[in-house]
Short mmCIF file of C-alpha atoms in Angstrom, two decimals:
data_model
loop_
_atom_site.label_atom_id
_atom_site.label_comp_id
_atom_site.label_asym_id
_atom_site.label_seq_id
_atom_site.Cartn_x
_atom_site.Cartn_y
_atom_site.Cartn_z
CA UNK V 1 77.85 77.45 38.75
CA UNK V 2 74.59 79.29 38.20
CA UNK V 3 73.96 82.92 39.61
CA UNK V 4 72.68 81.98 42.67
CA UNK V 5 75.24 79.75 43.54
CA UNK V 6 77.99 82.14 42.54
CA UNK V 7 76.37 84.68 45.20
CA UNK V 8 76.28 82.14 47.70
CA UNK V 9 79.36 81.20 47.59
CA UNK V 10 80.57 84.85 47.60
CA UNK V 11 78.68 85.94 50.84
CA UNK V 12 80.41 82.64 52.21
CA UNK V 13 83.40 83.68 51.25
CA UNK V 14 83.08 87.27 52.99
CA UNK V 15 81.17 85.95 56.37
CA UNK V 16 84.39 83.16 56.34
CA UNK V 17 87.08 86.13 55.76
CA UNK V 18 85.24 88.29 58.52
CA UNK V 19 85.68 85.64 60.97
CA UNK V 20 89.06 84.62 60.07
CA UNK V 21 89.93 88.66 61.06
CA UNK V 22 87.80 88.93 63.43
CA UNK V 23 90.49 88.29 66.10
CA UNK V 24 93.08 90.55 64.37
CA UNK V 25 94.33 93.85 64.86
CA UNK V 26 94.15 96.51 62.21
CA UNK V 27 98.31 98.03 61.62
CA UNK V 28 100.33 99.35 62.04
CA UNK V 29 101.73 97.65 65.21
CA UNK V 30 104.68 99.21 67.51
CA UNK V 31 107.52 96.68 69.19
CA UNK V 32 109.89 97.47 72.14
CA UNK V 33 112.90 95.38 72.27
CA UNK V 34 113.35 94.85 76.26
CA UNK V 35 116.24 91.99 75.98
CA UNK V 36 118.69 90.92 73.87
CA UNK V 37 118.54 90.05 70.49
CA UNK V 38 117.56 86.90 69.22
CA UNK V 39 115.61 86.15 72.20
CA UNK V 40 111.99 87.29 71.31
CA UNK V 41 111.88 89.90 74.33
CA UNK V 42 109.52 92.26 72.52
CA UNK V 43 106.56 94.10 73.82
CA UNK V 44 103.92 94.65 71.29
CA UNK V 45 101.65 97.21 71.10
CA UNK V 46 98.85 98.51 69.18
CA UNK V 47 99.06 102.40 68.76
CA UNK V 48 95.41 103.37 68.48
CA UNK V 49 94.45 101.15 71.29
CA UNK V 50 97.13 102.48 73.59
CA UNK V 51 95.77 106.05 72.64
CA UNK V 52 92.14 105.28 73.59
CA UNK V 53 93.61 103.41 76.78
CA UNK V 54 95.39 106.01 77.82
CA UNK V 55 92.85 108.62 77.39
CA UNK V 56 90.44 106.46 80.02
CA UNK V 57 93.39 105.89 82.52
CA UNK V 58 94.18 110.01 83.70
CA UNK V 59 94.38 110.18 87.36
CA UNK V 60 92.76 113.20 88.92
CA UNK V 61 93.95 116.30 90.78
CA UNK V 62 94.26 116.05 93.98
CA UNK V 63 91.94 118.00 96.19
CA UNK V 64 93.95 120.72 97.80
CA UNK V 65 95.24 120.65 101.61
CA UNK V 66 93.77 122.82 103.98
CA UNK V 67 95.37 124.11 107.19
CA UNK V 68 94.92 121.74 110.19
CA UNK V 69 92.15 122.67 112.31
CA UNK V 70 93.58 121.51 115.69
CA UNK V 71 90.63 119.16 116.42
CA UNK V 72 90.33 115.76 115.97
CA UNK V 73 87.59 113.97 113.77
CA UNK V 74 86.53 112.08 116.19
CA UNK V 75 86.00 114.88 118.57
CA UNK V 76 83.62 116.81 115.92
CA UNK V 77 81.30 113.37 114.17
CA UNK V 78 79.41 110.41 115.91
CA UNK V 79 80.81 106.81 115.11
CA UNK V 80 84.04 107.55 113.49
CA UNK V 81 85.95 103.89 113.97
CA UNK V 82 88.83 103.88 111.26
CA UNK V 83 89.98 107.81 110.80
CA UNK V 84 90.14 108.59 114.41
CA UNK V 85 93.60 109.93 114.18
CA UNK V 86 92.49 112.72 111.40
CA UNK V 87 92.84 115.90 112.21
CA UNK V 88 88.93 117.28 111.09
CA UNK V 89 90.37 119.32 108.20
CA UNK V 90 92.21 116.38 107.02
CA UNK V 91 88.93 114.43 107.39
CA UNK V 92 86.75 116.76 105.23
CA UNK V 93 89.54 116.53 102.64
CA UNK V 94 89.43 112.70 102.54
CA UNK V 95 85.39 112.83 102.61
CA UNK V 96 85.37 114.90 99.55
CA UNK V 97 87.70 112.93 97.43
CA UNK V 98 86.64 109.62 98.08
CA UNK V 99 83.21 111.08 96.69
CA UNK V 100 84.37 112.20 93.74
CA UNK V 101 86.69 108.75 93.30
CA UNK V 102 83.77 106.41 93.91
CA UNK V 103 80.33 108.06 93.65
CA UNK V 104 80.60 111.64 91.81
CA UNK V 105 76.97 111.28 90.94
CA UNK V 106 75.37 109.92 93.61
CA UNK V 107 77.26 111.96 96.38
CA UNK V 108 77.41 111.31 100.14
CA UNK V 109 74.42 109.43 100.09
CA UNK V 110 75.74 106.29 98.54
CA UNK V 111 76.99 105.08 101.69
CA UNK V 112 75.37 107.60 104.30
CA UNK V 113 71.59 107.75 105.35
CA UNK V 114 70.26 111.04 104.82
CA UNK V 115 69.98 113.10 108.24
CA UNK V 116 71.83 110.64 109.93
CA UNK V 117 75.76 110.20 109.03
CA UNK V 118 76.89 108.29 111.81
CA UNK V 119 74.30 105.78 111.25
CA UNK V 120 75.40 102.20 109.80
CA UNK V 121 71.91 101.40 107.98
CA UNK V 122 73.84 101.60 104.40
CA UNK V 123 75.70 98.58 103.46
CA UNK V 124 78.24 100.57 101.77
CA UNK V 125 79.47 102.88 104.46
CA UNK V 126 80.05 99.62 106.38
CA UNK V 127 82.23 98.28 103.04
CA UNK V 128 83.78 101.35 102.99
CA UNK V 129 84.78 101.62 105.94
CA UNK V 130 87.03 98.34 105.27
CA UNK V 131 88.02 99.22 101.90
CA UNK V 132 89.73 101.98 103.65
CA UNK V 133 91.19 100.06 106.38
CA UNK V 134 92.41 97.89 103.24
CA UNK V 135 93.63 101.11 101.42
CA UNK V 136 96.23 102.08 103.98
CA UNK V 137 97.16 97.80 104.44
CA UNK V 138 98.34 98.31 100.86
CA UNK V 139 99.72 101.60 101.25
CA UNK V 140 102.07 100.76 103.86
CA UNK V 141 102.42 97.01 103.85
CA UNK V 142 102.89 95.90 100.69
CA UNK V 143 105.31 98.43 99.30
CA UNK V 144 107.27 95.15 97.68
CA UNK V 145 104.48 95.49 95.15
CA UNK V 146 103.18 99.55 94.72
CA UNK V 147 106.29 100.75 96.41
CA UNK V 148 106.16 104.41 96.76
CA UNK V 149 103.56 104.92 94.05
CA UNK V 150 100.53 103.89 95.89
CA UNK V 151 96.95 103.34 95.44
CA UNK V 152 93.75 105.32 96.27
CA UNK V 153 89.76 104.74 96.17
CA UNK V 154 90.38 105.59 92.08
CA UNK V 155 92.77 103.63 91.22
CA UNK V 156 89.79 100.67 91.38
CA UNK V 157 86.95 102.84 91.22
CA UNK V 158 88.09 105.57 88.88
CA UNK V 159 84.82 107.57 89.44
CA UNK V 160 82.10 104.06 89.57
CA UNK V 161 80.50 103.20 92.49
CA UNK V 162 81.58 99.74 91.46
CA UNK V 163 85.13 98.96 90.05
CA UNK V 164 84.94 97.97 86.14
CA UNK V 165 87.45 94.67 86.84
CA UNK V 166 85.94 92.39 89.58
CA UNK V 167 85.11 88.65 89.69
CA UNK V 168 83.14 86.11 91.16
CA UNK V 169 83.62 82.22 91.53
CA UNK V 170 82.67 80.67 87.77
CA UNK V 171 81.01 77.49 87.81
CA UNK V 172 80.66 77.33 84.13
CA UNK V 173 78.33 76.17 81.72
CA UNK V 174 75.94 73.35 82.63
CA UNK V 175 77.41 70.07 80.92
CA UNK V 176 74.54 70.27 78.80
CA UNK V 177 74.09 66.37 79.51
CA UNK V 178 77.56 65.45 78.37
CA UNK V 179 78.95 61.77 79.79
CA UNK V 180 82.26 63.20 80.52
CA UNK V 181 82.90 66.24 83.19
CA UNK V 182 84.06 69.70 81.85
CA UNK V 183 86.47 69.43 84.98
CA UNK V 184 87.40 73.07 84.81
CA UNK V 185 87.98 73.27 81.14
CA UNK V 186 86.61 73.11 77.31
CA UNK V 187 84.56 76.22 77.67
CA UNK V 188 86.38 79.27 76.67
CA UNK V 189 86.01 82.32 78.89
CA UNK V 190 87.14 86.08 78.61
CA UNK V 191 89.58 85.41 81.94
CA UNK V 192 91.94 83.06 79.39
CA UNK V 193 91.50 84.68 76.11
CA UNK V 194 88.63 82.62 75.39
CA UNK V 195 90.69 79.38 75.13
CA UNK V 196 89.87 75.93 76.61
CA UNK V 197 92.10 76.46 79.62
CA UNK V 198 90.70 76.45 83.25
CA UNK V 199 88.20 78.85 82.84
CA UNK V 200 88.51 79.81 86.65
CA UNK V 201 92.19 80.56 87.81
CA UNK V 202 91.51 83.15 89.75
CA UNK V 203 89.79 81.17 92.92
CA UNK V 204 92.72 78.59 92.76
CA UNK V 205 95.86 81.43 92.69
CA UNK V 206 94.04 84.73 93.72
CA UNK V 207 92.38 83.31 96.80
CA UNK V 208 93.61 80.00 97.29
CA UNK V 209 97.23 79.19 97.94
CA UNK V 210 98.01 77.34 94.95
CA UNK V 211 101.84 77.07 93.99
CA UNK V 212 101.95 78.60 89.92
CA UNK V 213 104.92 76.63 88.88
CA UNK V 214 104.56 74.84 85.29
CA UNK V 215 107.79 72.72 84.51
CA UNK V 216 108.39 69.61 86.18
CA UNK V 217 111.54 69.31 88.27
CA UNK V 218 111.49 65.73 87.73
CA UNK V 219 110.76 62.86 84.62
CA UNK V 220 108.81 61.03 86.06
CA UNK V 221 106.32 61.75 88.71
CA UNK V 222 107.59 61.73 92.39
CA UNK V 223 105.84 62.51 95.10
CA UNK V 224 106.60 66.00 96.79
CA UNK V 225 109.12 66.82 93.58
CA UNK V 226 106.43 68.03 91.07
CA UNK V 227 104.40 70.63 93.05
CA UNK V 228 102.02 71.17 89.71
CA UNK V 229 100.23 68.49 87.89
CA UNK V 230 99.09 69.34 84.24
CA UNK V 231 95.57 70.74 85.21
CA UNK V 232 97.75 73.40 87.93
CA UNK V 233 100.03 74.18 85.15
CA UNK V 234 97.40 74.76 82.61
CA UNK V 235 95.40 76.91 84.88
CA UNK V 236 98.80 78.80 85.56
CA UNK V 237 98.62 79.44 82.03
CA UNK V 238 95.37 80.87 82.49
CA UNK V 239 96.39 83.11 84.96
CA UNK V 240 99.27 84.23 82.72
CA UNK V 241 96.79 84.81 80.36
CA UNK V 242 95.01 87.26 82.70
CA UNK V 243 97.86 89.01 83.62
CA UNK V 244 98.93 90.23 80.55
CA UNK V 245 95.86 91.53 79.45
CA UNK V 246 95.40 93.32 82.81
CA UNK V 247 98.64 94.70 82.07
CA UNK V 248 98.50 95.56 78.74
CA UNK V 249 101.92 93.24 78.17
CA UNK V 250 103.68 90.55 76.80
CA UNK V 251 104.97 87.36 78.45
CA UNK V 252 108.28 89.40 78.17
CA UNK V 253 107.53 92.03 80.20
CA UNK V 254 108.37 89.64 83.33
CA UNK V 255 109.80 86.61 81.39
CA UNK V 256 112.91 85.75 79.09
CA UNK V 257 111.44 83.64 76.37
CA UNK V 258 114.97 81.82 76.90
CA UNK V 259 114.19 79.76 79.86
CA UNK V 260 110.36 80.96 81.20
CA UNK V 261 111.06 79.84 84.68
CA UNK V 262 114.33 80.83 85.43
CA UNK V 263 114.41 83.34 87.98
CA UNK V 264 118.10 84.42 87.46
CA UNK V 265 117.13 85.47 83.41
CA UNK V 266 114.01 87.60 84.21
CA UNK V 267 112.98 90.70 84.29
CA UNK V 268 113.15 92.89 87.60
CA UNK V 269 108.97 93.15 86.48
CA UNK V 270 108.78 89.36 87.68
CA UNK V 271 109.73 89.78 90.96
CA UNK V 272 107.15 92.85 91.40
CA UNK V 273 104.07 90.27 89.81
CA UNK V 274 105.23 87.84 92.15
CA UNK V 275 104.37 90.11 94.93
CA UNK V 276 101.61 91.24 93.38
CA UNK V 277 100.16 87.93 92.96
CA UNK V 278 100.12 87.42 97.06
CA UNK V 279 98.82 90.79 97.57
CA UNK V 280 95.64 90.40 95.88
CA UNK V 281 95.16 86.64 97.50
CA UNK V 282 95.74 88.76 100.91
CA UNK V 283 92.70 91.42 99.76
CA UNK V 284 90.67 88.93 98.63
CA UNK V 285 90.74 86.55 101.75
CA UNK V 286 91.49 89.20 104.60
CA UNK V 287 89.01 92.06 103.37
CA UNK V 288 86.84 90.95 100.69
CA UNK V 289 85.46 87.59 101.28
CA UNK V 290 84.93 88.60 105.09
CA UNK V 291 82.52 91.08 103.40
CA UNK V 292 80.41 88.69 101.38
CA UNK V 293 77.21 88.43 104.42
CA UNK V 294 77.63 92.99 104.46
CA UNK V 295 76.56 92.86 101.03
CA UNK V 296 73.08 92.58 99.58
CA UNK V 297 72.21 89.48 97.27
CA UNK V 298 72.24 91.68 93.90
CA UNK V 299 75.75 92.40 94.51
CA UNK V 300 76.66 89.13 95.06
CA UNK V 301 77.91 86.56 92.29
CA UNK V 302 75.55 83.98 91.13
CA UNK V 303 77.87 81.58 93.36
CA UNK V 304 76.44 83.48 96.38
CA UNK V 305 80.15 84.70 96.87
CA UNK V 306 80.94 88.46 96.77
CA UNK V 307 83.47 90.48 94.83
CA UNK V 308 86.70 90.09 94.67
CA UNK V 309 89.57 92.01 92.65
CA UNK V 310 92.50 90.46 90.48
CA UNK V 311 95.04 92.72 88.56
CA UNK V 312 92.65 93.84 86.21
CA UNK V 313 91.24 95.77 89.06
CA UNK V 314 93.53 98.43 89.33
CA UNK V 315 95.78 97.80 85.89
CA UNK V 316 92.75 98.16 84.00
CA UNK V 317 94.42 97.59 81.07
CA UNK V 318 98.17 99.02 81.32
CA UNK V 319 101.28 98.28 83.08
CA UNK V 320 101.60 100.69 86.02
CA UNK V 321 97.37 102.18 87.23
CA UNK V 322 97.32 105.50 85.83
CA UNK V 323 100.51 105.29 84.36
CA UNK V 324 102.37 105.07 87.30
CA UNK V 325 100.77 108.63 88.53
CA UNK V 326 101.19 108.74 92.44
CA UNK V 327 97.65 110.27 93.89
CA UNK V 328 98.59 108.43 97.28
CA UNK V 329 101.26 110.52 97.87
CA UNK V 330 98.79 113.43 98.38
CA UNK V 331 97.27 111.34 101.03
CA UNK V 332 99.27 110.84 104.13
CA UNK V 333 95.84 109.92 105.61
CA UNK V 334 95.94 106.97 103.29
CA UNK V 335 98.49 105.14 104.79
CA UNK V 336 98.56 103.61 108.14
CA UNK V 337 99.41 105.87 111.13
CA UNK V 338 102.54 103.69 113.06
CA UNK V 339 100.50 103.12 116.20
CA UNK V 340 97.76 101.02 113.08
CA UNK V 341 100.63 99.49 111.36
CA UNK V 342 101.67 97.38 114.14
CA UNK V 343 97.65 95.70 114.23
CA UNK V 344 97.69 95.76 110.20
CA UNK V 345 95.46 92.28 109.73
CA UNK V 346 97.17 89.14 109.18
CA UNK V 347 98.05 88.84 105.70
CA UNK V 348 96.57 85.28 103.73
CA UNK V 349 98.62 82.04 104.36
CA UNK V 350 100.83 81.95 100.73
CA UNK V 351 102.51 78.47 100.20
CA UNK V 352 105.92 77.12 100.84
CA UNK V 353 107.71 78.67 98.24
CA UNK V 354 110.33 81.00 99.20
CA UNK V 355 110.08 84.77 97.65
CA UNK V 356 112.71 85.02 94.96
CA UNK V 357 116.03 86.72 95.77
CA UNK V 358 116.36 90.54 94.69
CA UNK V 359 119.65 89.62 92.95
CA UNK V 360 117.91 87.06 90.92
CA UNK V 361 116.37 89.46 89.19
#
């Protein structure tokens, strides 16, 4: 082998080893056992990645109560539709710290018109106006999944006028002129870890009904007995896929690696993404997608649908938002008065499957 050949075949060596890495993670690597022995129920993490994560993910003081003024909000500003039952001190309160959740920079005029606040001309004081109506919905009817903990404007928004984790329907690549259809899959995508699964599971689970089991209940196929064909259970996969890295988790952290789909031998974690799962479907088709003709056509996906969340939205990365940090909890105003409760909006029809029993888990 002459010198230029020898080179050649050394900077095609290195370019070869940099891509073989390139998916790796530098050590050393942390485990947690969370089951028993001998049963692979070990969380995995990466310690200078779960420093820089956590670093991003601090929730924010609350701004401090004020004595109650006496006088209604309503009473004092024009056009007030959703926080009629504040108290005006109350009010202010809110008005400040949603600013400083959503738009710090931009300030009150990122969803009101200048000289004008009651005025609806903005798109986004009309979306807000719903994503508040949606804040308090979570709040205090879905406490199966963010039980006492909560969630606020930042727990999305974290200071960004637009959350970092949203989606919009993927159509995929073009075929490129290919005889046979992509059908959903051979095109890796970020949402699956860049694998050839579905490379859209979130419109068939997160806003569709879709069943997510995987194993077949049966041999053979019977009608009504398998509820998931192999595409369903690969794009369950998928969605698996998402959930864990919106998490910042294992399979383990919900499932025994014993039997995946046995409800009896999981973790209590299970039963909380199972809720979770349905609550996001019930944003997504009860406030977002009702939203889609409010918002202008650069905010729109190039679907012509609007944006949706999944569980990257307010995860962003680790297994409780903000660590588990309740900022709700400073909020009464954030939850739904009990006179509201009882007109909360219909949640999203969720298929026949029954919710898992609490002792099951």
């Amino acid at each position: 082998m002459n010198a230029r050949n020898q080179k050649f075949a050394w900077a095609a060596g290195a370019l070869g080893l940099i891509a073989f890495t390139a998916g790796c993670e530098r050590p050393p690597v942390d485990t947690v056992q969370r089951g028993y022995r001998g049963l692979g129920m070990v969380e995995v993490y990466n310690p200078a990645k779960t420093a820089a994560l956590a670093a991003t993910q601090q929730s924010p003081a609350a701004t401090p109560a004020v004595a109650a003024a006496g006088v209604p909000a309503a009473s004092v500003y024009q056009n007030v539709q959703v926080l009629k039952d504040l108290d005006i001190s109350e009010f202010n309160r809110l008005m400040v710290s949603i600013t400083q959740w959503v738009a710090p920079e931009v300030g009150c005029s990122y969803c009101h018109a200048d000289g004008d606040l009651a005025a609806d001309t903005v798109y986004t004081k009309v979306v807000s106006r719903r994503m508040l109506e949606m804040t308090r919905h979570i709040n205090s009817d879905w406490k199966a999944h963010v039980a006492e903990t909560g969630v606020t404007c930042y727990t999305c928004h974290q200071g960004k006028p637009v959350p970092s984790n949203i989606w919009f329907a993927d159509a995929g690549p073009k075929s490129g002129g290919q005889m046979a259809k992509r059908q959903g899959q051979n095109a890796p995508a970020p949402a699956v870890g860049l694998t050839s699964l579905p490379f859209d599971p979130f419109s068939m689970f997160l806003e569709k009904s879709t069943a997510v089991p995987v194993i077949s209940k049966t041999a053979l196929p019977v009608k009504g007995a398998n509820p998931a064909d192999v595409k369903t259970a690969e794009a369950t996969y998928g969605l698996m896929m998402h959930i864990s890295k919106a998490l910042g988790v294992n399979c383990t952290y919900c499932h025994n690696t014993r039997s995946f789909a046995e409800w009896e031998a999981s973790t209590p974690q299970r039963q909380t993404a199972w809720h979770g799962i349905r609550l996001v479907r019930d944003l997504n088709v009860t406030y977002l997608d009702p939203l889609t003709p409010v918002f202008p056509k650069n905010r729109l996906g190039p679907q012509g649908d609007g944006p949706k969340v999944n569980c990257a939205t307010c995860h962003n990365g680790v297994f409780k938002p903000l660590y588990g940090v309740s900022l709700a909890k400073e909020y009464p105003s954030l939850h739904n008065p009990a006179k509201a409760a009882a007109a909360a909006p219909a949640a999203a029809p969720v298929e026949a499957e029954a919710a898992p029993a609490a002792s099951g888990t």
